[in-house]
C-alpha atoms as one frame of an Amber mdcrd trajectory, in Angstrom:
protein
   8.759  45.728 -31.412   6.415  43.606 -29.435   6.478  43.759 -25.644   7.265
  40.309 -24.138   4.611  40.785 -21.365   1.773  40.899 -23.881   1.504  37.216
 -24.483   1.883  34.113 -22.555   5.377  33.285 -21.514   7.171  29.920 -22.201
   6.808  29.174 -18.502   3.052  29.736 -18.612   2.730  27.493 -21.676   4.777
  24.728 -20.006   2.774  25.056 -16.732  -0.526  24.938 -18.601   0.531  21.758
 -20.539   1.708  20.127 -17.274  -1.601  20.889 -15.635  -3.532  19.517 -18.452
  -1.415  16.166 -18.428  -1.842  15.944 -14.598  -5.676  16.443 -15.093  -5.798
  13.586 -17.784  -3.633  11.377 -15.571  -5.940  11.884 -12.698  -8.964  11.302
 -14.846  -7.713   7.952 -15.867  -6.773   7.002 -12.258 -10.381   8.003 -11.195
 -11.736   5.858 -14.030  -9.685   2.809 -12.889 -10.870   2.937  -9.230 -13.890
   0.586  -9.569 -11.753  -2.194 -11.391 -10.002  -3.587  -8.253  -9.264  -6.992
  -9.811  -8.006  -5.797 -12.995  -5.712  -3.098 -11.483  -4.185  -5.669  -9.150
  -3.823  -8.218 -12.157  -1.995  -5.369 -13.949   0.232  -4.775 -10.984   0.954
  -8.406 -10.444   1.983  -8.843 -14.067   4.240  -5.793 -13.775   5.829  -7.321
 -10.733   6.221 -10.638 -12.495   8.083  -9.019 -15.375  10.230  -7.120 -12.819
  11.214 -10.475 -11.109  11.745 -12.118 -14.457  14.057  -9.400 -15.377  16.039
  -9.822 -11.973  16.280 -13.566 -12.456  17.287 -13.515 -15.973  19.805 -10.843
 -15.761  21.167 -12.013 -12.411  21.589  -8.602 -11.029  20.005  -5.585  -9.322
  19.352  -7.677  -6.091  19.549  -4.438  -3.966  16.817  -2.996  -6.066  14.695
  -6.011  -5.618  15.298  -6.163  -1.887  14.485  -2.544  -1.501  11.172  -3.020
  -3.460  10.376  -5.985  -1.300  11.018  -3.964   1.921   8.831  -1.302   0.595
   5.922  -3.510  -0.440   6.103  -5.276   2.989   5.834  -1.750   4.637   2.812
  -0.983   2.451   1.228  -4.276   3.241   1.635  -3.797   6.893  -0.018  -0.230
   6.597  -2.843  -1.810   4.802  -3.401  -4.430   7.529  -3.331  -1.951  10.294
  -6.303  -0.013  11.517  -6.215   3.893  11.296  -6.685   4.191  14.903  -4.558
   1.832  16.890  -6.448  -0.082  19.522  -3.450  -0.373  21.739  -3.049   3.471
  21.847  -6.915   3.784  22.537  -6.497   1.221  25.377  -3.702   3.257  26.809
  -5.910   6.383  26.714  -8.752   4.422  28.249  -6.551   3.155  31.181  -5.256
   6.655  31.740  -8.683   8.067  31.778 -10.066   5.312  34.171  -7.196   6.160
  36.490  -8.270   9.827  36.380 -11.964   8.912  36.847 -12.961   9.667  33.362
 -14.672   7.467  30.897 -12.761   6.492  27.834 -13.798   4.935  24.319 -13.355
   1.227  23.947 -13.981  -1.438  21.313 -17.440  -3.072  21.472 -17.420  -6.401
  23.342 -21.134  -6.907  23.474 -24.142  -6.663  20.905 -25.728  -3.620  22.491
 -22.399  -1.580  22.073 -21.664   0.737  19.299 -20.230  -0.863  16.088 -17.106
   0.701  14.734 -16.105  -0.402  11.350 -12.386  -1.338  10.453 -10.758   1.579
   8.825  -7.461   1.000   7.337  -4.430   3.035   7.860  -3.532   2.802   3.984
  -6.779   2.392   1.962  -6.632  -0.309  -0.923  -6.398   2.379  -3.770  -3.336
   4.164  -2.274  -1.822   0.632  -1.429  -2.319  -0.413  -5.184  -1.135   3.066
  -6.534   2.107   3.138  -4.280   2.969  -0.412  -4.972   2.517   0.029  -8.736
   4.620   3.233  -8.706   7.326   1.618  -6.708   7.487  -1.399  -9.089   7.753
   0.890 -12.119  10.488   2.755 -10.378  12.333  -0.433  -9.507  11.928  -1.649
 -13.043  13.331   1.421 -14.545  16.167   1.265 -12.044  17.164  -2.036 -13.703
  17.929  -0.154 -16.885  20.927   1.610 -15.263  24.156  -0.251 -14.232  24.810
   2.140 -11.509  22.143   0.396  -9.437  23.518  -3.070 -10.016  25.596  -3.324
  -6.731  27.260  -6.643  -6.413  25.839  -8.416  -3.270  25.512 -12.023  -2.083
  21.872 -12.435  -2.983  21.029 -15.400  -0.636  21.865 -13.293   2.394  19.404
 -10.698   1.216  16.696 -13.335   0.730  17.305 -14.993   3.962  17.158 -11.651
   5.750  13.947 -10.545   3.951  12.353 -13.928   4.798  13.173 -13.497   8.480
  12.087  -9.919   8.569   8.773 -10.914   6.863   8.102 -13.783   9.329   8.811
 -11.649  12.317   6.842  -8.663  11.193   3.764 -10.733  10.082   3.773 -12.838
  13.452   3.846  -9.528  15.408   0.959  -8.183  13.116  -1.094 -11.276  13.575
  -0.584 -11.282  17.254  -1.723  -7.682  17.411  -4.726  -8.508  15.405  -5.568
 -11.390  17.753  -4.926  -9.424  20.899  -7.276  -6.483  19.903  -9.836  -8.660
  17.929  -9.836  -7.049  14.629  -9.845  -8.570  11.103  -8.687  -6.382   8.182
 -10.627  -8.424   5.679 -14.379  -8.960   5.236 -14.227 -12.767   5.095 -17.347
 -13.344   7.208 -19.337 -10.594   5.515 -22.611 -11.569   3.899 -22.742 -10.641
   0.276 -26.120 -10.314  -1.542 -26.556 -10.984  -5.202 -27.364  -8.209  -7.505
 -30.789  -7.861  -8.945 -30.855  -7.943 -12.818 -33.754  -5.776 -13.696
């Protein structure tokens, strides 16, 4: 009789296959990184079909609301700098009270330039938003998630929350003089050799 420890176990085979699938998945994710426009078009299309399903089925409003709140949270993290200027200013004020010298944002041309680094990079924003949309779309296949609610209240609450949150974020951006987009950045044409 063969000894069961001689060959690979069933668990080892499953683990090897899972690792192989994870590596393939990561390979395709890595290959999609440079195609920003196409990734976002795909995610937008997926979000459109999700919203179409919500509208046509007239249900799953809680799932839609949850997705909206999550996407708003991701968007805010995408707009915010990795190192919050308000916290840095507090540290600077404490150090100046103690007699030390603290770091600050440049206000003159001869000061150090610090580029804008996002709290949530674009790829992670796209990836999380797409995963959340897929999960929400799958949730619409199960009636357990179709909780009866009065949807205009949810829509009104989301609009108020979005307005208040974005107003606060824009005020923060104006106060600490940072712009999360490269609207004024000079772009040079590529040479075709």
